[in-house]
mmCIF file of C-alpha atoms in Angstrom:
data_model
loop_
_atom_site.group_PDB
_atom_site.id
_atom_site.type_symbol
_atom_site.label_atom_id
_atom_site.label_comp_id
_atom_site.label_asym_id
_atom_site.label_seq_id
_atom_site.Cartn_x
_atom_site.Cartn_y
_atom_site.Cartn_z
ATOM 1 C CA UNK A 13 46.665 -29.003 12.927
ATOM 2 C CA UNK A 14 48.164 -26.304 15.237
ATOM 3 C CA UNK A 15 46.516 -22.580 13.896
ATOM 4 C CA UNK A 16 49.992 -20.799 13.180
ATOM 5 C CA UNK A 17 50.361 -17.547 14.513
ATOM 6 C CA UNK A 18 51.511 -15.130 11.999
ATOM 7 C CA UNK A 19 53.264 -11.936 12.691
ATOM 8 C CA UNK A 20 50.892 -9.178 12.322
ATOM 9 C CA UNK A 21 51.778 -6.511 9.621
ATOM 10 C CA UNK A 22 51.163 -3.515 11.151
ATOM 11 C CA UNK A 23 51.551 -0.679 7.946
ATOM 12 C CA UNK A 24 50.707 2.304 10.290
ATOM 13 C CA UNK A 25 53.241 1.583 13.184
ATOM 14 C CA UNK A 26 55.681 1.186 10.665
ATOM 15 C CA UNK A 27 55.739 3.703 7.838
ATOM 16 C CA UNK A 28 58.986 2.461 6.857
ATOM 17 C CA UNK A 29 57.395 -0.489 5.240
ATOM 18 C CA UNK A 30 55.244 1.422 2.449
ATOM 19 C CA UNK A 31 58.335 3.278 1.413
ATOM 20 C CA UNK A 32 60.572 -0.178 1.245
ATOM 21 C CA UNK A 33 57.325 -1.109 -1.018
ATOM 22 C CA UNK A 34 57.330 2.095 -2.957
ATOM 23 C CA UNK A 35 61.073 1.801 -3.643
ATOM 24 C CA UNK A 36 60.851 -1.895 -4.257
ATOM 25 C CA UNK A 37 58.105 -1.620 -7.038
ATOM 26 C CA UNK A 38 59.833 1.842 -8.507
ATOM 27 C CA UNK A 39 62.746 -1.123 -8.972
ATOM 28 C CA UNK A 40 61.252 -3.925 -10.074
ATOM 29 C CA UNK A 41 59.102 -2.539 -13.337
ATOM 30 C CA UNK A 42 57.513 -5.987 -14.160
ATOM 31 C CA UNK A 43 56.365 -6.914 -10.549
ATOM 32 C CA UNK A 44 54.926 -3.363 -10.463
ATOM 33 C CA UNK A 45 53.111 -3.842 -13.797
ATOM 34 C CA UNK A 46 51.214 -7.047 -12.086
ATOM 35 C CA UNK A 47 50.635 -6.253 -8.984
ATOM 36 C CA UNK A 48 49.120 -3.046 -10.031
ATOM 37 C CA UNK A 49 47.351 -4.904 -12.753
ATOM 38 C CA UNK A 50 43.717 -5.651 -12.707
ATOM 39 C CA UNK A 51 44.189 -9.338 -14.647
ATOM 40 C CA UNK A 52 47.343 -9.893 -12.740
ATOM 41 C CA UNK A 53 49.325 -10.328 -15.996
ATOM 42 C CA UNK A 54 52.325 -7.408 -17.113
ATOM 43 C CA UNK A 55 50.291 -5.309 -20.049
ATOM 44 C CA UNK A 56 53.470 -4.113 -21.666
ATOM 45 C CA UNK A 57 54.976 -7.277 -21.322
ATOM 46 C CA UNK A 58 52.706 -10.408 -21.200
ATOM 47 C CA UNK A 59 54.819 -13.255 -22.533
ATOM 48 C CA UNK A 60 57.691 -12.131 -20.431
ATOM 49 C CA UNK A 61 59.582 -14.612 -17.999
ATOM 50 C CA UNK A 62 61.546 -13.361 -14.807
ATOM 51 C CA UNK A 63 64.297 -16.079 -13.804
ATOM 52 C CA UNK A 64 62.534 -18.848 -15.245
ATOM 53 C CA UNK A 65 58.691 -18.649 -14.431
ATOM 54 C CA UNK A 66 55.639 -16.330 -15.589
ATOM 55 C CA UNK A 67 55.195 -13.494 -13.404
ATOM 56 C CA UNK A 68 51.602 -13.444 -11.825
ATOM 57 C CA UNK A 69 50.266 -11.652 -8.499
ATOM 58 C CA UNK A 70 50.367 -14.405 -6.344
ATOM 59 C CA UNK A 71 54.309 -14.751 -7.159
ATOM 60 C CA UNK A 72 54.793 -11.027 -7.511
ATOM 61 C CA UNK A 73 53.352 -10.373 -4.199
ATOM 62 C CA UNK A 74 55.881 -12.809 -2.489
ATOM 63 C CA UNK A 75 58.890 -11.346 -4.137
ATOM 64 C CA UNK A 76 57.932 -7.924 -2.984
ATOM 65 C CA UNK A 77 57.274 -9.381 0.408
ATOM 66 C CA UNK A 78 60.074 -10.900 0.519
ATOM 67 C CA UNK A 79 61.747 -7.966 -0.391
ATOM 68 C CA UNK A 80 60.833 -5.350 2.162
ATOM 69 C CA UNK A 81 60.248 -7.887 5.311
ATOM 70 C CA UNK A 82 64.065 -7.744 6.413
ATOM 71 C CA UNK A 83 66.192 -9.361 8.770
ATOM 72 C CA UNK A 84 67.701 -6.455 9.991
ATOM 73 C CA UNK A 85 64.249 -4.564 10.238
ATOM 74 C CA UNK A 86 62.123 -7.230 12.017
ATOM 75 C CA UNK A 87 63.870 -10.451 12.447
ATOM 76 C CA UNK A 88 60.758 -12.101 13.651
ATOM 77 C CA UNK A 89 58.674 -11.089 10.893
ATOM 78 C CA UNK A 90 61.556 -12.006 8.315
ATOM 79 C CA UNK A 91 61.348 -15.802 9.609
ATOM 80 C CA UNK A 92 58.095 -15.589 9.178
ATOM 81 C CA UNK A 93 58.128 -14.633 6.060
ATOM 82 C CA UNK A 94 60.614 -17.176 4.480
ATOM 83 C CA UNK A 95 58.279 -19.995 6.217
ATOM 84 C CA UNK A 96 55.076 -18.744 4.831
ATOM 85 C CA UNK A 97 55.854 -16.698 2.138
ATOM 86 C CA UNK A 98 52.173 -17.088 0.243
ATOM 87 C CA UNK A 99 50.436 -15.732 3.550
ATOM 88 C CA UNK A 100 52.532 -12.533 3.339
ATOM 89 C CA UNK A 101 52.496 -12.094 -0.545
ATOM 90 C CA UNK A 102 48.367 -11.857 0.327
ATOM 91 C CA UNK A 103 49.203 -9.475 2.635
ATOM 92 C CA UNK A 104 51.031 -7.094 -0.055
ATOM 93 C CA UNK A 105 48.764 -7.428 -2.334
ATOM 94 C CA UNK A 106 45.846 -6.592 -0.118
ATOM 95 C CA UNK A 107 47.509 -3.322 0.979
ATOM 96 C CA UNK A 108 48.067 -2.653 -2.723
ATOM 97 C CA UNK A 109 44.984 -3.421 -3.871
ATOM 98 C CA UNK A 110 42.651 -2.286 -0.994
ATOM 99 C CA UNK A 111 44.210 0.138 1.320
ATOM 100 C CA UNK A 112 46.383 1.916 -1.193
ATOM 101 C CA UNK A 113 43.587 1.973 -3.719
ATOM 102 C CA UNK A 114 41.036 3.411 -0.888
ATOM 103 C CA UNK A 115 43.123 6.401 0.458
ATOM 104 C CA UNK A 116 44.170 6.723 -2.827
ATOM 105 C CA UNK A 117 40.837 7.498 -4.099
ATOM 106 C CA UNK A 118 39.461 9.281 -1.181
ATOM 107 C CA UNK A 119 42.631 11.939 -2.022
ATOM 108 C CA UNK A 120 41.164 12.319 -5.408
ATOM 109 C CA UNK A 121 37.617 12.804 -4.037
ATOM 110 C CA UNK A 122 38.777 15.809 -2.282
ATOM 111 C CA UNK A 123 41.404 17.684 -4.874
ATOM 112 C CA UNK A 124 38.759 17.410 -7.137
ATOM 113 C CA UNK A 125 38.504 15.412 -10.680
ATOM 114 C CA UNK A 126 40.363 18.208 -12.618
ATOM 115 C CA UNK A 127 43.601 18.230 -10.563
ATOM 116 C CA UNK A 128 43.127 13.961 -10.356
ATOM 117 C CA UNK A 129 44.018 13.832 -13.799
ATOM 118 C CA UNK A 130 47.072 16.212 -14.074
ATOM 119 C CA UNK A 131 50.774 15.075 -13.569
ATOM 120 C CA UNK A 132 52.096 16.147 -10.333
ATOM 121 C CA UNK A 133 54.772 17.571 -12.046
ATOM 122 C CA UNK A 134 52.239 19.480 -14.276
ATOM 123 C CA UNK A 135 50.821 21.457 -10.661
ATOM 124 C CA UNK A 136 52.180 25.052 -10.359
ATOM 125 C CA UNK A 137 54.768 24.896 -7.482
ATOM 126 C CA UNK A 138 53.348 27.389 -4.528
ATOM 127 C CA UNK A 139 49.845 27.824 -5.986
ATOM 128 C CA UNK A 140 46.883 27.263 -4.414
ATOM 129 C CA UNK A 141 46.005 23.817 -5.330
ATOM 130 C CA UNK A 142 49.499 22.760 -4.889
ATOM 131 C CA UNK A 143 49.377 23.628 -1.234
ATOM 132 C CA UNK A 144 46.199 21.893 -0.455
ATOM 133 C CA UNK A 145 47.973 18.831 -2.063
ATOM 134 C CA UNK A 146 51.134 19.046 -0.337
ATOM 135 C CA UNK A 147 48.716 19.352 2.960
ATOM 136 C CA UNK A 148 46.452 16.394 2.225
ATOM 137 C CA UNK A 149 50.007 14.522 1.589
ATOM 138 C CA UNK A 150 51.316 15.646 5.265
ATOM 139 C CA UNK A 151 47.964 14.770 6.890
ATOM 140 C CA UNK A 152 46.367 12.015 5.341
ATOM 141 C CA UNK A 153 48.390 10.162 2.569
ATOM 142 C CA UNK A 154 51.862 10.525 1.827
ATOM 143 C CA UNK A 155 52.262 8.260 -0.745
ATOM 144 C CA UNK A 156 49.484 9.943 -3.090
ATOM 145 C CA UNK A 157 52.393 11.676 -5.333
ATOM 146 C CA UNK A 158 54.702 8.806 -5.926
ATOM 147 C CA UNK A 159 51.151 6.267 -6.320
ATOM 148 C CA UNK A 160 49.669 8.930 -8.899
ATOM 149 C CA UNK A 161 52.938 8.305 -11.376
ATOM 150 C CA UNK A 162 51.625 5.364 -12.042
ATOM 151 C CA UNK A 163 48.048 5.289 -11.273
ATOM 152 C CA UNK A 164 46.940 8.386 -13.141
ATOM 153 C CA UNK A 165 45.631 7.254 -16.379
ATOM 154 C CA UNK A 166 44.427 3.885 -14.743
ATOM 155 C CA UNK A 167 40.723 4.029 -14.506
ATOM 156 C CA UNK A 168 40.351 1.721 -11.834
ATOM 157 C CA UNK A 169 42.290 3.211 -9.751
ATOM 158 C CA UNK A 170 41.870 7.222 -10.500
ATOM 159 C CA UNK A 171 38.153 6.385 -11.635
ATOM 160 C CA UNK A 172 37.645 10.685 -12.709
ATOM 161 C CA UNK A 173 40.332 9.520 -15.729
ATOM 162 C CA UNK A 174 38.248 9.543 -19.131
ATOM 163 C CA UNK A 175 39.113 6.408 -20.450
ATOM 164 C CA UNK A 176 37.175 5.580 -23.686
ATOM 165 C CA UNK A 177 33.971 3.910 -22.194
ATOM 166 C CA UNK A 178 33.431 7.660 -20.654
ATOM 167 C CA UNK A 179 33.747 9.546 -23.706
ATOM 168 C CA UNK A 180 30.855 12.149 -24.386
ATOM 169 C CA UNK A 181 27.883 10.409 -26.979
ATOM 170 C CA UNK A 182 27.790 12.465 -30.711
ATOM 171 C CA UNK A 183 25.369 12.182 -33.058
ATOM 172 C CA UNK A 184 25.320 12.455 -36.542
ATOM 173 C CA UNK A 185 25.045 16.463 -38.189
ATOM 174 C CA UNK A 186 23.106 17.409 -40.476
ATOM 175 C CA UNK A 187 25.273 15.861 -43.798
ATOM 176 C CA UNK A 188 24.681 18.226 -46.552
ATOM 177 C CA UNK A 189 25.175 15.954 -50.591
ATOM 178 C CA UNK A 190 25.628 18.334 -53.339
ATOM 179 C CA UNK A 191 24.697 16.530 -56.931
ATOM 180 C CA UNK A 192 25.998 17.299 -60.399
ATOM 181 C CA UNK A 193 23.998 19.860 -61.996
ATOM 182 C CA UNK A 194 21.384 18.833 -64.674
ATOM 183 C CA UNK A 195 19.302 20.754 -67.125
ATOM 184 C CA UNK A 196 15.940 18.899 -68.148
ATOM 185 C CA UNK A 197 14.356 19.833 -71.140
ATOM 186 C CA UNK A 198 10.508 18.550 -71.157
ATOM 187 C CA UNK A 199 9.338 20.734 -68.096
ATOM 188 C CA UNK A 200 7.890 24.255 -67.927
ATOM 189 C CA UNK A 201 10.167 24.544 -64.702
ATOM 190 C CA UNK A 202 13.242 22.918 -66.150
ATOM 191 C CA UNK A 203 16.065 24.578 -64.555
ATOM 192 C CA UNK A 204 19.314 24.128 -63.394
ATOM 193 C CA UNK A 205 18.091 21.366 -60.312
ATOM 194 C CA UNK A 206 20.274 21.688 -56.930
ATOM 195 C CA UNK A 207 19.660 18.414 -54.808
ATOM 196 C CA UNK A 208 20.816 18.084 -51.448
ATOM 197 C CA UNK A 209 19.884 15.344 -48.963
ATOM 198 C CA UNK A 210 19.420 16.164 -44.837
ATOM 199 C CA UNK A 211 19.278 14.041 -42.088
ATOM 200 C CA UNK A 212 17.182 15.105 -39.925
ATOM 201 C CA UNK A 213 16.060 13.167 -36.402
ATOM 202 C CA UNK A 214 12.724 12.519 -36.168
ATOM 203 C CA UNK A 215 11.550 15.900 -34.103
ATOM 204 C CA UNK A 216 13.295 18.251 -36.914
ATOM 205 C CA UNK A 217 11.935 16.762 -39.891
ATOM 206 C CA UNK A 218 11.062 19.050 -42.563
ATOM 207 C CA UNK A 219 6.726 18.018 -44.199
ATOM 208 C CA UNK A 220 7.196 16.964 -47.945
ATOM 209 C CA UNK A 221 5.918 20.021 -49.894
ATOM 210 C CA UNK A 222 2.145 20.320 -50.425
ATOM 211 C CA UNK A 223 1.750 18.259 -47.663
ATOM 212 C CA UNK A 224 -0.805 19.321 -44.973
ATOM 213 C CA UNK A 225 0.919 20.797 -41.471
ATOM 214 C CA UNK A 226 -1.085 17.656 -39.672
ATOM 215 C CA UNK A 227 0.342 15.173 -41.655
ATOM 216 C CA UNK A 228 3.035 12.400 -40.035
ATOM 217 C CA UNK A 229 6.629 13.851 -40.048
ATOM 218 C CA UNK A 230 8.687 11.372 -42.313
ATOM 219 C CA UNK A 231 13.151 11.365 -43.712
ATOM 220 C CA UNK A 232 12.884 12.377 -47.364
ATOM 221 C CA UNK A 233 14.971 14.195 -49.832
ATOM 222 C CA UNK A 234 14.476 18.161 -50.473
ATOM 223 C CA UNK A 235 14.956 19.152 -53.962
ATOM 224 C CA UNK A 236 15.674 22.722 -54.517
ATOM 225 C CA UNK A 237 14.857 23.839 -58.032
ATOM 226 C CA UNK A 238 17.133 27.308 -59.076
ATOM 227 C CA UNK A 239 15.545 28.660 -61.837
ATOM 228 C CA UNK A 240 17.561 29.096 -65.133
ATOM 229 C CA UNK A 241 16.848 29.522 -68.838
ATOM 230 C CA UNK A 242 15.949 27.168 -70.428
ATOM 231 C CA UNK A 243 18.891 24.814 -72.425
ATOM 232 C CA UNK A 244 18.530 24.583 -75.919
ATOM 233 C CA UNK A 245 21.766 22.468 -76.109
ATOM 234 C CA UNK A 246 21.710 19.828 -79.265
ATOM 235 C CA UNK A 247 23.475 17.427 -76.823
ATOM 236 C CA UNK A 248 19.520 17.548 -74.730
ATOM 237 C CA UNK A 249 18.864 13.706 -75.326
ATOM 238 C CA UNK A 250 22.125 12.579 -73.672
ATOM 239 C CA UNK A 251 21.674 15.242 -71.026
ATOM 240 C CA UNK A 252 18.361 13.688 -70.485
ATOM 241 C CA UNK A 253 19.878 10.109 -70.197
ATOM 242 C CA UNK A 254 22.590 11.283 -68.199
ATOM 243 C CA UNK A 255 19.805 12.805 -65.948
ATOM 244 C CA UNK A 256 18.047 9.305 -65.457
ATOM 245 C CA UNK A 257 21.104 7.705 -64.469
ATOM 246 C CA UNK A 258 21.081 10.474 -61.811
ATOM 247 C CA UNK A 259 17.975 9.797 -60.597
ATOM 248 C CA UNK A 260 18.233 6.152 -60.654
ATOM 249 C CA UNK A 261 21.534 7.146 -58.021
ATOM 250 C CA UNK A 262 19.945 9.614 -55.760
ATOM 251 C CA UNK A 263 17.260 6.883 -55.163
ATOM 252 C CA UNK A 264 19.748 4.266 -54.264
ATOM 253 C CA UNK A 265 21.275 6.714 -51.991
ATOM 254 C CA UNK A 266 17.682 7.537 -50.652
ATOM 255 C CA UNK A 267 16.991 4.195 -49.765
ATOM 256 C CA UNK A 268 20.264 3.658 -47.997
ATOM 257 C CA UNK A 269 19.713 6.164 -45.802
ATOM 258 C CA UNK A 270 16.653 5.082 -44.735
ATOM 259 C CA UNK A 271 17.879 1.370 -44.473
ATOM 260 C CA UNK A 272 20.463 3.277 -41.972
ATOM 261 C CA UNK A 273 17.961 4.967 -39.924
ATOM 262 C CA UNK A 274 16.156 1.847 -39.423
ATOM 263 C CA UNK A 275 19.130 0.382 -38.147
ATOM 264 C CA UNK A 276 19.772 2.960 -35.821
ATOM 265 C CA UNK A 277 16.751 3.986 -34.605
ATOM 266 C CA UNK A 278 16.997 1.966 -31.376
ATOM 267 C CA UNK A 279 20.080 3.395 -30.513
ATOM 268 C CA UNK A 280 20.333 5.671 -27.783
ATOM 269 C CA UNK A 281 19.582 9.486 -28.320
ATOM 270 C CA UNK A 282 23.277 11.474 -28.932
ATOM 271 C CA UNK A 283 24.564 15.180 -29.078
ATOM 272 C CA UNK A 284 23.171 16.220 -32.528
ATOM 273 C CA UNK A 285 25.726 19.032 -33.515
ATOM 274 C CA UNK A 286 24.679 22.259 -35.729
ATOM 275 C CA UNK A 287 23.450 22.661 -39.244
ATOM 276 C CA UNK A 288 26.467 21.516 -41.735
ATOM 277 C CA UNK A 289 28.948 20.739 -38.908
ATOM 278 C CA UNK A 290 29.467 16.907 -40.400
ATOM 279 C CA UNK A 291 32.870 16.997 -38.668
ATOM 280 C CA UNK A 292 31.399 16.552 -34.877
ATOM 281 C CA UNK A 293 29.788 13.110 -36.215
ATOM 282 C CA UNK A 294 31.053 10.025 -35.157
ATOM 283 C CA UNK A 295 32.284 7.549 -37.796
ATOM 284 C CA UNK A 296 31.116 3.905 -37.766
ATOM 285 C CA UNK A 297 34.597 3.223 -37.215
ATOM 286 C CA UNK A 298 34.829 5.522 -34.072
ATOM 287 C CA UNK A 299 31.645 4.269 -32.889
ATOM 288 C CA UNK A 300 33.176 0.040 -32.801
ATOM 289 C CA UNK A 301 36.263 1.455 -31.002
ATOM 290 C CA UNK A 302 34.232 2.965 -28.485
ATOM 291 C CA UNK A 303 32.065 -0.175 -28.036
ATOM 292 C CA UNK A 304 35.072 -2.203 -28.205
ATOM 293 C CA UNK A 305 36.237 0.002 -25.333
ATOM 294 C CA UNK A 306 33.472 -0.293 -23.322
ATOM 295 C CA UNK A 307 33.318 -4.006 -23.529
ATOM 296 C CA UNK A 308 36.980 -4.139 -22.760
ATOM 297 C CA UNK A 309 36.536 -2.347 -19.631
ATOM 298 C CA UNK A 310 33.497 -4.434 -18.517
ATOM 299 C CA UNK A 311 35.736 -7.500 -18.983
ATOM 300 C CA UNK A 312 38.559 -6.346 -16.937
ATOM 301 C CA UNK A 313 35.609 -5.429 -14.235
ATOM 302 C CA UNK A 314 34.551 -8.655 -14.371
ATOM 303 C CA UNK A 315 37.947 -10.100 -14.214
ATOM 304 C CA UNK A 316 38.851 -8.034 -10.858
ATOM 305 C CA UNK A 317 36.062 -9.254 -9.358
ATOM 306 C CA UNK A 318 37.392 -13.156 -10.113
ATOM 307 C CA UNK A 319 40.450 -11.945 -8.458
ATOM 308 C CA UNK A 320 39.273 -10.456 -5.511
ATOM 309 C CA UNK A 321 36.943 -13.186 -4.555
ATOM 310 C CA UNK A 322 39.638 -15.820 -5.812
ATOM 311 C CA UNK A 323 41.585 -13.962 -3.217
ATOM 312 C CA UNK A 324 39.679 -14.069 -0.169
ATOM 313 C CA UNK A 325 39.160 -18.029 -0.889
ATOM 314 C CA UNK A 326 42.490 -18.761 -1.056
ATOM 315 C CA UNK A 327 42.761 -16.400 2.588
ATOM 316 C CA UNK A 328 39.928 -18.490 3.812
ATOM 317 C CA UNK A 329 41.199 -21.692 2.823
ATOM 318 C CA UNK A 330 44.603 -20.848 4.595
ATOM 319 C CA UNK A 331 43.013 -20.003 8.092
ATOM 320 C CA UNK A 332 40.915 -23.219 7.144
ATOM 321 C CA UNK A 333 43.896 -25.184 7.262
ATOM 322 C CA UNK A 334 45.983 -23.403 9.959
ATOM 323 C CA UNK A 335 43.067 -24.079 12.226
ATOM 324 C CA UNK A 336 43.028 -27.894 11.394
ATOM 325 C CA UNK A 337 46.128 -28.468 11.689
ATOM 326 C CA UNK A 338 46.142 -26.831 15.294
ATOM 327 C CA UNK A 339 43.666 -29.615 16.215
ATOM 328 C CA UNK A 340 45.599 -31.662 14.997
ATOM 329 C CA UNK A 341 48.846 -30.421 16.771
ATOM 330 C CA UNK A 342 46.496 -30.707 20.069
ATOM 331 C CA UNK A 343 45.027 -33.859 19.815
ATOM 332 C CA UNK A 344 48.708 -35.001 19.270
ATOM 333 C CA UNK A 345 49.473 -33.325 22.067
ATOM 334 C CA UNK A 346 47.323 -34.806 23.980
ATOM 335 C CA UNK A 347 47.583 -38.393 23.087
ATOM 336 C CA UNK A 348 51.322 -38.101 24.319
ATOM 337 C CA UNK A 349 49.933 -37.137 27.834
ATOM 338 C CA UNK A 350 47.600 -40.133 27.782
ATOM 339 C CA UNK A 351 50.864 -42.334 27.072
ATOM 340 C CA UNK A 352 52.787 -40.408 29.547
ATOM 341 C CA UNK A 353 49.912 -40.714 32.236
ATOM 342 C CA UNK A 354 49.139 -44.459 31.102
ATOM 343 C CA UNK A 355 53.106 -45.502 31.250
ATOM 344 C CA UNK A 356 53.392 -43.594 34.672
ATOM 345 C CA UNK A 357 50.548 -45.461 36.281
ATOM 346 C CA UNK A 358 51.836 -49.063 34.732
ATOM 347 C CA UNK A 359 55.065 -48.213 36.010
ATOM 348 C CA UNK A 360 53.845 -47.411 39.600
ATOM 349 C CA UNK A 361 51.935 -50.866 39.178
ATOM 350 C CA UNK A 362 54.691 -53.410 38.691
ATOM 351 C CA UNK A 363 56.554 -51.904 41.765
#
């Protein structure tokens, strides 16, 4: 098998070419949603068919070769291109994926992750971070401002973006319960009896009172007790019922909670906001979204990874077969010069 010589794709010699690729994927919205994919697939589109077959990278990345590899450009390279048109969609996507992605991040390293994550558009014309853009752009990247349109808010490529998985840990505040007022009245210190419920983490607790200041720390309720007068309402036996029921409730909710902490006390320590501020907590709900997130974000990892090394074994497997088939090609080759040696010397025989 004869090793076939492919025209080398030179991106730096010819600048031309990223900008034929730049204005070929501002074009084509689909291909551009694959290629700069991490699963390969179109995320706004994923069921969607272009002229008869599902778009995927491979297939993308032969379109947009054959798209900017022109006759009129580099007639060599075009021929090329038509015969082997899965060795050159490789060689898009590897630009795409590796050298854009590289520079692309390296430009981000050194504006800084504040000014990575604002819209080009957004960046005061004339200022002093615009200029040190527009300079990078001249020097080292060009392509960084028409890349960023669409590469922004995509963490794998512009990794200071917050996506979800990054989002700052909250614990719970302190959640403050205020119960129904009761009036008791079989106690010296029957009163009107406040009860509120804290959570506290394990370093704030507050000691049950007339405990000693040794004693173990432990979650329990605080009951206030506001002294009032005492009731001498006729209605004191339902009162009193009423006030069992209330019991019997505060010590359901009393052992919820500490069914709760159980559950979470191997979870990992978070912000713990101040006294009363229940509104920087994060709800259960909030909490599966963010887990949901970060397993999301591990799959596409993991997914990326597939790719890329699915990639360099189908680039292997290629140059496998180019160089058998040279071989080949020679040992043809020279089996024809053993018949043309052998005939010539049978020939000078007979005479």
């Amino acid at each position: 098998m004869t090793k076939i010589k492919h025209e080398v794709v030179n991106w730096a010699k010819d600048p031309t070419k990223d900008q034929r690729l730049l204005d070929w994927l501002d074009e084509n919205e689909t291909e551009r949603e694959v290629l700069f994919s991490i699963t390969g697939v179109d995320r706004k589109n994923p069921g969607k068919t272009l002229s008869g077959y599902t778009p995927n990278k491979k297939l993308c990345g032969e379109r947009a070769a054959a798209g900017i590899f022109l006759p009129d450009v580099d007639h060599n390279l075009w021929l090329r291109c038509q015969q082997y048109p899965e060795h050159y969609g490789q060689v898009v996507i590897y630009h795409i994926n590796y050298q854009w992605k590289e520079k692309y991040r390296v430009f981000n390293n050194k504006i800084g992750a504040a000014a990575s994550i604002l819209p080009y558009s957004e960046i005061r014309v004339d200022g002093e971070l615009h200029m040190r853009i527009e300079k990078l752009m001249e020097d080292e990247f060009p392509y960084w401002s028409r890349l960023h349109l669409y590469w922004r808010t995509n963490p794998y490529y512009n990794t200071f973006y917050n996506s979800p998985s990054k989002a700052p840990n909250k614990g719970p505040a302190t959640l403050s319960i205020s119960l129904p007022k009761r009036t008791a009245g079989n106690s010296a210190s029957t009163g009107v009896m406040t009860r509120k419920r804290k959570l506290e983490d394990s370093g704030a607790s507050v000691p049950r009172p007339g405990s000693s200041k040794n004693s173990p720390r432990k979650q329990f309720i605080v009951v206030e007790d506001s002294p009032s007068p005492r009731s001498s309402s006729p209605d004191a036996e339902d009162e009193r019922g009423e006030s069992s029921s209330k019991d019997a409730a505060l010590a359901r909710i009393t052992a919820e909670y500490k069914g709760r902490k159980r559950d979470r006390k191997d979870s990992p320590p978070r912000y713990q906001g101040p006294e009363g501020s229940g509104d920087t907590a994060l709800t259960a709900s909030q909490r599966h979204e963010l887990r949901m997130a970060e397993i999301q974000l591990r799959r596409q990892e993991l997914e990326l990874e597939i790719q890329e090394k699915k990639s360099a074994a189908e680039m292997r497997r290629a140059q496998i077969e180019a160089e058998a088939h040279s071989q080949r090609e020679k040992h043809e080759l020279m089996m024809r010069l053993m018949e043309f040696v052998t005939g010539a010397g049978e020939a000078g025989g007979s005479k």
